[in-house]
mmCIF file of C-alpha atoms in Angstrom:
data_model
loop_
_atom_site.group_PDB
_atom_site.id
_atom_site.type_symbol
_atom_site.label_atom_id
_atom_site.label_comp_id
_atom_site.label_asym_id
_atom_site.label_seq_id
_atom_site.Cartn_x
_atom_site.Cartn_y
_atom_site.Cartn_z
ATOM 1 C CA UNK A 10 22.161 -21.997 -20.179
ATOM 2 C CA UNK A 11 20.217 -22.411 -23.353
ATOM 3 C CA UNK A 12 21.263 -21.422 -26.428
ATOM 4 C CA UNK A 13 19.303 -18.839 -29.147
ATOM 5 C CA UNK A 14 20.667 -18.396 -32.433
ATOM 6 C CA UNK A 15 19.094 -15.625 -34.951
ATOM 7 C CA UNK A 16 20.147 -15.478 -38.608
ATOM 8 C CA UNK A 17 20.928 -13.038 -40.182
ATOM 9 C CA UNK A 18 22.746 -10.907 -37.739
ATOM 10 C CA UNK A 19 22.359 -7.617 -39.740
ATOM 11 C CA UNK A 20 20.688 -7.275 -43.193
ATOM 12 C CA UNK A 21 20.597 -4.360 -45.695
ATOM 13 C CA UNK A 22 17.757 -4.303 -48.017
ATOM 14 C CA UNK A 23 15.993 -1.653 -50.613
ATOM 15 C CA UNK A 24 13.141 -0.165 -49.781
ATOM 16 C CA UNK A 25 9.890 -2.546 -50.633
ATOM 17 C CA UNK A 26 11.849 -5.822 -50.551
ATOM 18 C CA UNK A 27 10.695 -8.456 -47.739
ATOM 19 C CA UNK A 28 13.338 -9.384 -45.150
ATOM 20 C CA UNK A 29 13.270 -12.846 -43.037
ATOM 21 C CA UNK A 30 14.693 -13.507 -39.712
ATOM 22 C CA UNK A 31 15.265 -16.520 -38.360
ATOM 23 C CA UNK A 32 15.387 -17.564 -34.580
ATOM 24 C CA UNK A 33 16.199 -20.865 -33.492
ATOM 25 C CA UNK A 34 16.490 -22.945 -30.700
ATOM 26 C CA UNK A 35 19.536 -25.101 -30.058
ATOM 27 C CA UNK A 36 19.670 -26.745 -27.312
ATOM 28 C CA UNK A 37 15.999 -27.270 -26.503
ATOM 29 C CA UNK A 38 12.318 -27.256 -27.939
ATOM 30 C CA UNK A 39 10.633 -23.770 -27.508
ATOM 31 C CA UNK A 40 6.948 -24.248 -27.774
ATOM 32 C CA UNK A 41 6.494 -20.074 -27.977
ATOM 33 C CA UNK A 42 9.129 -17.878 -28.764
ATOM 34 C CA UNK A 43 8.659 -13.998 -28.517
ATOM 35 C CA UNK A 44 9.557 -11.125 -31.126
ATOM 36 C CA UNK A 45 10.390 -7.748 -30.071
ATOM 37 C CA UNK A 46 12.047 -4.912 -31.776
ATOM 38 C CA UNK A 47 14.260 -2.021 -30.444
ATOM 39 C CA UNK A 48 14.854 1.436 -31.512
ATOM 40 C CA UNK A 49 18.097 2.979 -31.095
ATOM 41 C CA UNK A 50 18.545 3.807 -27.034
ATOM 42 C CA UNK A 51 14.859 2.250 -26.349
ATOM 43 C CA UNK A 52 13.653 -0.239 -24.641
ATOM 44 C CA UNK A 53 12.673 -3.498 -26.193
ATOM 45 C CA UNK A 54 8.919 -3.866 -27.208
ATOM 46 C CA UNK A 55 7.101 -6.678 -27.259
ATOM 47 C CA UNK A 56 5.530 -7.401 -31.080
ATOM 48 C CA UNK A 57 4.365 -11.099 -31.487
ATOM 49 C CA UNK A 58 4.178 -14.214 -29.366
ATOM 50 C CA UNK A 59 4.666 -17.046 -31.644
ATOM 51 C CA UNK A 60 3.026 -20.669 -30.763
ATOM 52 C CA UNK A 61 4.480 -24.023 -32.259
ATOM 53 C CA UNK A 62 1.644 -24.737 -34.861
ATOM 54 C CA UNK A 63 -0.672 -22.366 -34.189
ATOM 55 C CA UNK A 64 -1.123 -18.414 -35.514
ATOM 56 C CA UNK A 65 0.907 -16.049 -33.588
ATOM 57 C CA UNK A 66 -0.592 -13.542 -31.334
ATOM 58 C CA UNK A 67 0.254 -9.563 -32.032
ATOM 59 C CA UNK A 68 0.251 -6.843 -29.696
ATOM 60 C CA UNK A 69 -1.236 -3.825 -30.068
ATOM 61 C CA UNK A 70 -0.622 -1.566 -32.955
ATOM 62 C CA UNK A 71 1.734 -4.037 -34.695
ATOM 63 C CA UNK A 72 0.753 -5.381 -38.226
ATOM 64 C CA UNK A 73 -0.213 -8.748 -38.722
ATOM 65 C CA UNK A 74 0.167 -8.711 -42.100
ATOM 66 C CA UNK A 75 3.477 -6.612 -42.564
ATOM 67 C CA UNK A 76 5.740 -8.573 -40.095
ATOM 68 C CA UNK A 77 4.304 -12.485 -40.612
ATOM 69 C CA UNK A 78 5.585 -15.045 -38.287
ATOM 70 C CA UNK A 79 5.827 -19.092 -38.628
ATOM 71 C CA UNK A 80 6.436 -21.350 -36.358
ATOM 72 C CA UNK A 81 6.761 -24.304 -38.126
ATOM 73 C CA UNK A 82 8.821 -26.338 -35.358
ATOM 74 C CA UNK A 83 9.960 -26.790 -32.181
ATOM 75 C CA UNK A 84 12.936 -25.097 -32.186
ATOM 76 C CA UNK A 85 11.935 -22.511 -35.792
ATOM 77 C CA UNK A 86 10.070 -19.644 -35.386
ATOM 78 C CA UNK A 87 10.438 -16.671 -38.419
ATOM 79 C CA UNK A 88 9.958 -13.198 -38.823
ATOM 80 C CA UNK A 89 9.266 -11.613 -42.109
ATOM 81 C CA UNK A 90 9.188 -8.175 -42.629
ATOM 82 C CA UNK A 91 7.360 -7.796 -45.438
ATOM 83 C CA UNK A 92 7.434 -4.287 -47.553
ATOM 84 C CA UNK A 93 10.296 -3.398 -45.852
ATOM 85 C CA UNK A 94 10.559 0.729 -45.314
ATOM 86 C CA UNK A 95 13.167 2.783 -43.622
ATOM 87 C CA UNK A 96 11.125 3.027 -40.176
ATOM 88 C CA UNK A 97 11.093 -0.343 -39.966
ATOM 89 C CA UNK A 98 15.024 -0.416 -39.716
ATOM 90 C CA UNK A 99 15.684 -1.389 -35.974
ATOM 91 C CA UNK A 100 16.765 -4.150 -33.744
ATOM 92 C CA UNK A 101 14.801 -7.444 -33.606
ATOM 93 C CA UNK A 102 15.114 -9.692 -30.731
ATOM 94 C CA UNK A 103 13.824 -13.427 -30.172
ATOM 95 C CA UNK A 104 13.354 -15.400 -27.292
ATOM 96 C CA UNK A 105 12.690 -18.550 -26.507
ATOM 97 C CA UNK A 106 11.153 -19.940 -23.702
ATOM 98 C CA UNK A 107 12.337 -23.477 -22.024
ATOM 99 C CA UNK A 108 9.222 -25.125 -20.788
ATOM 100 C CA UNK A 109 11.880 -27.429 -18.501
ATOM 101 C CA UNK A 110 12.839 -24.403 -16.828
ATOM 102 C CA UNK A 111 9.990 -21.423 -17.267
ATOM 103 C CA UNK A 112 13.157 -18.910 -18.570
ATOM 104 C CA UNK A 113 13.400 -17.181 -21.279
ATOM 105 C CA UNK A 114 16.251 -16.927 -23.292
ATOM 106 C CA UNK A 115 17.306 -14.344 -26.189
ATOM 107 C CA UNK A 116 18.906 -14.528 -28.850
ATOM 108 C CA UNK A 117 21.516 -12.283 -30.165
ATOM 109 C CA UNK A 118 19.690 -9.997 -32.267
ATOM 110 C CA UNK A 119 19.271 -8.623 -35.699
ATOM 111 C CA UNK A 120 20.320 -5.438 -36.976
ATOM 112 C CA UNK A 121 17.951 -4.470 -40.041
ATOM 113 C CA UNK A 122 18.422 -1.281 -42.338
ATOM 114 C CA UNK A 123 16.057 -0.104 -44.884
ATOM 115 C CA UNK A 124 17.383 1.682 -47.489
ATOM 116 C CA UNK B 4 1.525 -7.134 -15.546
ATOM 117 C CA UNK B 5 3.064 -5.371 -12.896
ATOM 118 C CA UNK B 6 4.885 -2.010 -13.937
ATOM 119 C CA UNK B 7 7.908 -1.236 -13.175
ATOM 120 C CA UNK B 8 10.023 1.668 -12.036
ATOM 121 C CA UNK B 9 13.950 2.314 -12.266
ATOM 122 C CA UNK B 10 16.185 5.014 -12.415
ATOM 123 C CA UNK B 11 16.965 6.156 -15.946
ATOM 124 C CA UNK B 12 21.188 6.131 -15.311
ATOM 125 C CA UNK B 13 23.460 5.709 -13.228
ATOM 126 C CA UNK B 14 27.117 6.138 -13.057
ATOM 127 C CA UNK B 15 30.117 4.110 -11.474
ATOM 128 C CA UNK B 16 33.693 3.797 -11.036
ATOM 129 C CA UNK B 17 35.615 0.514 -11.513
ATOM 130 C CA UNK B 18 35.681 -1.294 -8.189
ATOM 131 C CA UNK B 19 31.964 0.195 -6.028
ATOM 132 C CA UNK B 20 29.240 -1.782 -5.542
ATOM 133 C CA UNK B 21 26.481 -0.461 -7.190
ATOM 134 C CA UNK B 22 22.930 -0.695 -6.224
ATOM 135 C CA UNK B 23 19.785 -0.287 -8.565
ATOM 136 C CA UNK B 24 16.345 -0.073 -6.887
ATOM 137 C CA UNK B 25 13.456 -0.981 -8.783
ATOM 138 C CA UNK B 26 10.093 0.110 -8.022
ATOM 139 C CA UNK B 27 7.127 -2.253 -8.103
ATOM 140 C CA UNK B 28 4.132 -1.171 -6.110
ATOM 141 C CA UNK B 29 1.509 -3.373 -8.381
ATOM 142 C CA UNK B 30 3.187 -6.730 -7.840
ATOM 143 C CA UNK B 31 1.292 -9.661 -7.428
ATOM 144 C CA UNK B 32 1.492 -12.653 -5.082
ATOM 145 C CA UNK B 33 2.521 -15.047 -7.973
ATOM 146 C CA UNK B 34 4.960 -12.797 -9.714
ATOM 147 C CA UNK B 35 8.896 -13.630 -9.486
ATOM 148 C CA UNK B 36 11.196 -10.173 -9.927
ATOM 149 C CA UNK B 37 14.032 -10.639 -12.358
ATOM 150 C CA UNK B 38 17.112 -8.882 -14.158
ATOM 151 C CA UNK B 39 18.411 -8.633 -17.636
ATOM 152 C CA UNK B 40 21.398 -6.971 -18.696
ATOM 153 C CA UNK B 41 21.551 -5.678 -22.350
ATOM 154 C CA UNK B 42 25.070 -4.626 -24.126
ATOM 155 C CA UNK B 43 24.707 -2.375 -27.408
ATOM 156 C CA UNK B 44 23.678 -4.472 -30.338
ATOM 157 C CA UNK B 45 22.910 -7.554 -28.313
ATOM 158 C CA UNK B 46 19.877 -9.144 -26.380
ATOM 159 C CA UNK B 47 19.483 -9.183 -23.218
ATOM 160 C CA UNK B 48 20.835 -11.575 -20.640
ATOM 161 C CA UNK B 49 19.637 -13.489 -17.534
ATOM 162 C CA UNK B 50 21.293 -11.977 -14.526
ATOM 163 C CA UNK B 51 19.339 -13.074 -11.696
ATOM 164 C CA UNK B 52 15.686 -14.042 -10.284
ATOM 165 C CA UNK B 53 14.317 -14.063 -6.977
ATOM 166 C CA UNK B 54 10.719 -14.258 -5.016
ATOM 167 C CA UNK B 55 11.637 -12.497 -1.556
ATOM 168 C CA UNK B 56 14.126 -11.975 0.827
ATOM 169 C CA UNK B 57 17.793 -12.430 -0.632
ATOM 170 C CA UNK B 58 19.081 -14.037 -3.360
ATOM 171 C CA UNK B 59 22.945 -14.296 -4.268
ATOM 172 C CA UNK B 60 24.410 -16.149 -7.738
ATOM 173 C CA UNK B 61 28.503 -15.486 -9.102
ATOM 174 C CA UNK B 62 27.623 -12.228 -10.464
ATOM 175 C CA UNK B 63 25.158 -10.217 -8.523
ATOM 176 C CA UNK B 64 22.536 -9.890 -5.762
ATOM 177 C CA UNK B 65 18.806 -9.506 -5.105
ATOM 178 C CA UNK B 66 17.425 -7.890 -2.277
ATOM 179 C CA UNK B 67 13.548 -8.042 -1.835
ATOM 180 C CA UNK B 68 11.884 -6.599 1.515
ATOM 181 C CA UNK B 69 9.008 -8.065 3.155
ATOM 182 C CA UNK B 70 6.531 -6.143 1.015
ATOM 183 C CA UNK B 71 8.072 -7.124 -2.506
ATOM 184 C CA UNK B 72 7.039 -3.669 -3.754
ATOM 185 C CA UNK B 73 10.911 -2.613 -4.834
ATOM 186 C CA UNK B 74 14.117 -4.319 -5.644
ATOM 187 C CA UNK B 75 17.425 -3.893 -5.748
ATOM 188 C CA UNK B 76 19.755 -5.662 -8.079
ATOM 189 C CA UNK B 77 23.819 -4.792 -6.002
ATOM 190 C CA UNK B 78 26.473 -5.925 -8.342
ATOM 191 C CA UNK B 79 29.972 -6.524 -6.339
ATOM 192 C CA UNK B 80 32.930 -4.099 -7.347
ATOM 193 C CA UNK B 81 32.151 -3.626 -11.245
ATOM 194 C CA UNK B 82 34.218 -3.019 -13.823
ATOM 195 C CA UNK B 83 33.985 -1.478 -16.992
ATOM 196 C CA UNK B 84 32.713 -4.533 -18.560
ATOM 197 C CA UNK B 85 29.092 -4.054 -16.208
ATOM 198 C CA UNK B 86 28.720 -0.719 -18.290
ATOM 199 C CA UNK B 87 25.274 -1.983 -20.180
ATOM 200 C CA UNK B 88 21.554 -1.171 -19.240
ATOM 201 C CA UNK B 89 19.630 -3.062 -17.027
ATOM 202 C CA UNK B 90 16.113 -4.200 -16.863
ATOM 203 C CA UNK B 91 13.869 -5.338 -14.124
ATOM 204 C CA UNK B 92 10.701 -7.540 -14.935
ATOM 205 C CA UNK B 93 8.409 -8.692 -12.969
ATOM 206 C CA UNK B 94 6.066 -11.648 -13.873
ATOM 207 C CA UNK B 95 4.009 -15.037 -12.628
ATOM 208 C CA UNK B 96 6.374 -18.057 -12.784
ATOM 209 C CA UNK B 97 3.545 -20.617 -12.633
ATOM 210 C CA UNK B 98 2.540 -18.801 -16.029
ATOM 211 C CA UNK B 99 6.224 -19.634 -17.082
ATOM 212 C CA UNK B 100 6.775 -15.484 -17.208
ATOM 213 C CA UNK B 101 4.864 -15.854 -20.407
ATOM 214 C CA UNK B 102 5.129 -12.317 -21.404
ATOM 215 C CA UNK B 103 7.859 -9.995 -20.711
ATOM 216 C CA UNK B 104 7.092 -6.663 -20.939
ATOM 217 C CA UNK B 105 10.259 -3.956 -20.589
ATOM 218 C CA UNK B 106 10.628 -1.437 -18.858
ATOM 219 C CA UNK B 107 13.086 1.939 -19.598
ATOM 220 C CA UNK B 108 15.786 -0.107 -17.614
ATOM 221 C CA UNK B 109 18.755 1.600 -16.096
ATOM 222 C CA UNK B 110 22.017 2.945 -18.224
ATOM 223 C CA UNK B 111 24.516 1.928 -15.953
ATOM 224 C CA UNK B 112 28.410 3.542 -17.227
ATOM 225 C CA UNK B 113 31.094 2.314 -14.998
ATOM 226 C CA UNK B 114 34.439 4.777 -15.721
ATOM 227 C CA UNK B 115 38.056 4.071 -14.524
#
């Protein structure tokens, strides 16, 4: 199957310093990749669809403007938590979907912590 | 998108089959039913998909009655390795399942 990398795999940061995550797309182009965050012994939730060249689309009740998302290519899409604070230390997930195939595949996650 | 229903945990020992039912009363006529299975500090993972009736892959396999309104995902003589949770979804393919929206999913622990 396809491949989804994410970079970093766990970050450490102070609180009020910005944090970006990367999520790429090896093997194939992802035209919209999803973002989704997980608290310890949650399930995941859905925060942002992100669209090659276009603005991303948020769900409800997450900020826009405090976790900002590009999507510059094909196979890029990034997640920055700006402002970082301790409740925003969790698990982010990204997926990719393959238009060849209509799957979606995740990557492997990363572990943030907000000092 | 339809909601879905599962049993919060269940437990195992090395070598049953184990069945997980999923419940699914609002699913539509497009939607495909699918599985993920999720290990601590990773994502999830594409187990299997299927529209009705039966469908069997290497690891696992999906039964779907005639009214599609439940699931259940039977994985062949586990072993401790199948401890992990696992989520059903269910979504419109022709929409390329477009948005995935997760359930509680089910904390299956398989013990010796």
């Amino acid at each position: 199957g396809a491949v989804v990398s994410q970079h970093p795999s766990r970050v450490i940061c102070k609180s009020g310093t910005s944090v970006k995550i990367e999520c790429r797309s090896l093997d194939f182009q992802a035209t919209t990749m999803f973002w989704y965050r997980q608290f310890p012994k949650q399930s995941l939730m859905l925060m942002a669809t992100s669209n090659e060249g276009s603005k991303a689309t948020y769900e409800q009740g997450v900020e826009k403007d405090k976790f900002l998302i590009n999507h510059a290519s094909l196979t890029l899409s990034t997640l920055t938590v700006t402002s970082a604070h301790p409740e925003d230390s969790s698990f982010y997930i990204c997926s990719a979907k393959d238009g060849t195939y209509n799957e979606q595949f995740f990557g492997p996650g990363t572990r943030l912590t907000v000092l | 998108l339809a909601k879905t229903t599962q049993p919060i945990s269940m437990d195992s020992y090395e070598g049953q089959e184990v069945n997980i039912t999923c419940s699914h009363n609002n699913i539509a006529t497009n939607d495909y039913i699918t599985w993920y299975q999720q290990f601590p500090s990773q994502g999830p993972r594409f187990i299997i998909q299927g529209y009705k009736t039966k469908v069997t892959n290497e690891v696992a396999s999906l039964f779907i009655p005639a009214d599609r309104k439940s699931s259940t995902l039977s994985l062949p003589r586990v072993s401790l390795s199948d401890t992990a949770v696992y989520y059903c979804l269910v979504g419109d393919n022709d929409t390329g399942f477009q948005k995935l929206v997760f359930g509680t999913g089910t904390r299956l622990l398989v013990s010796p």
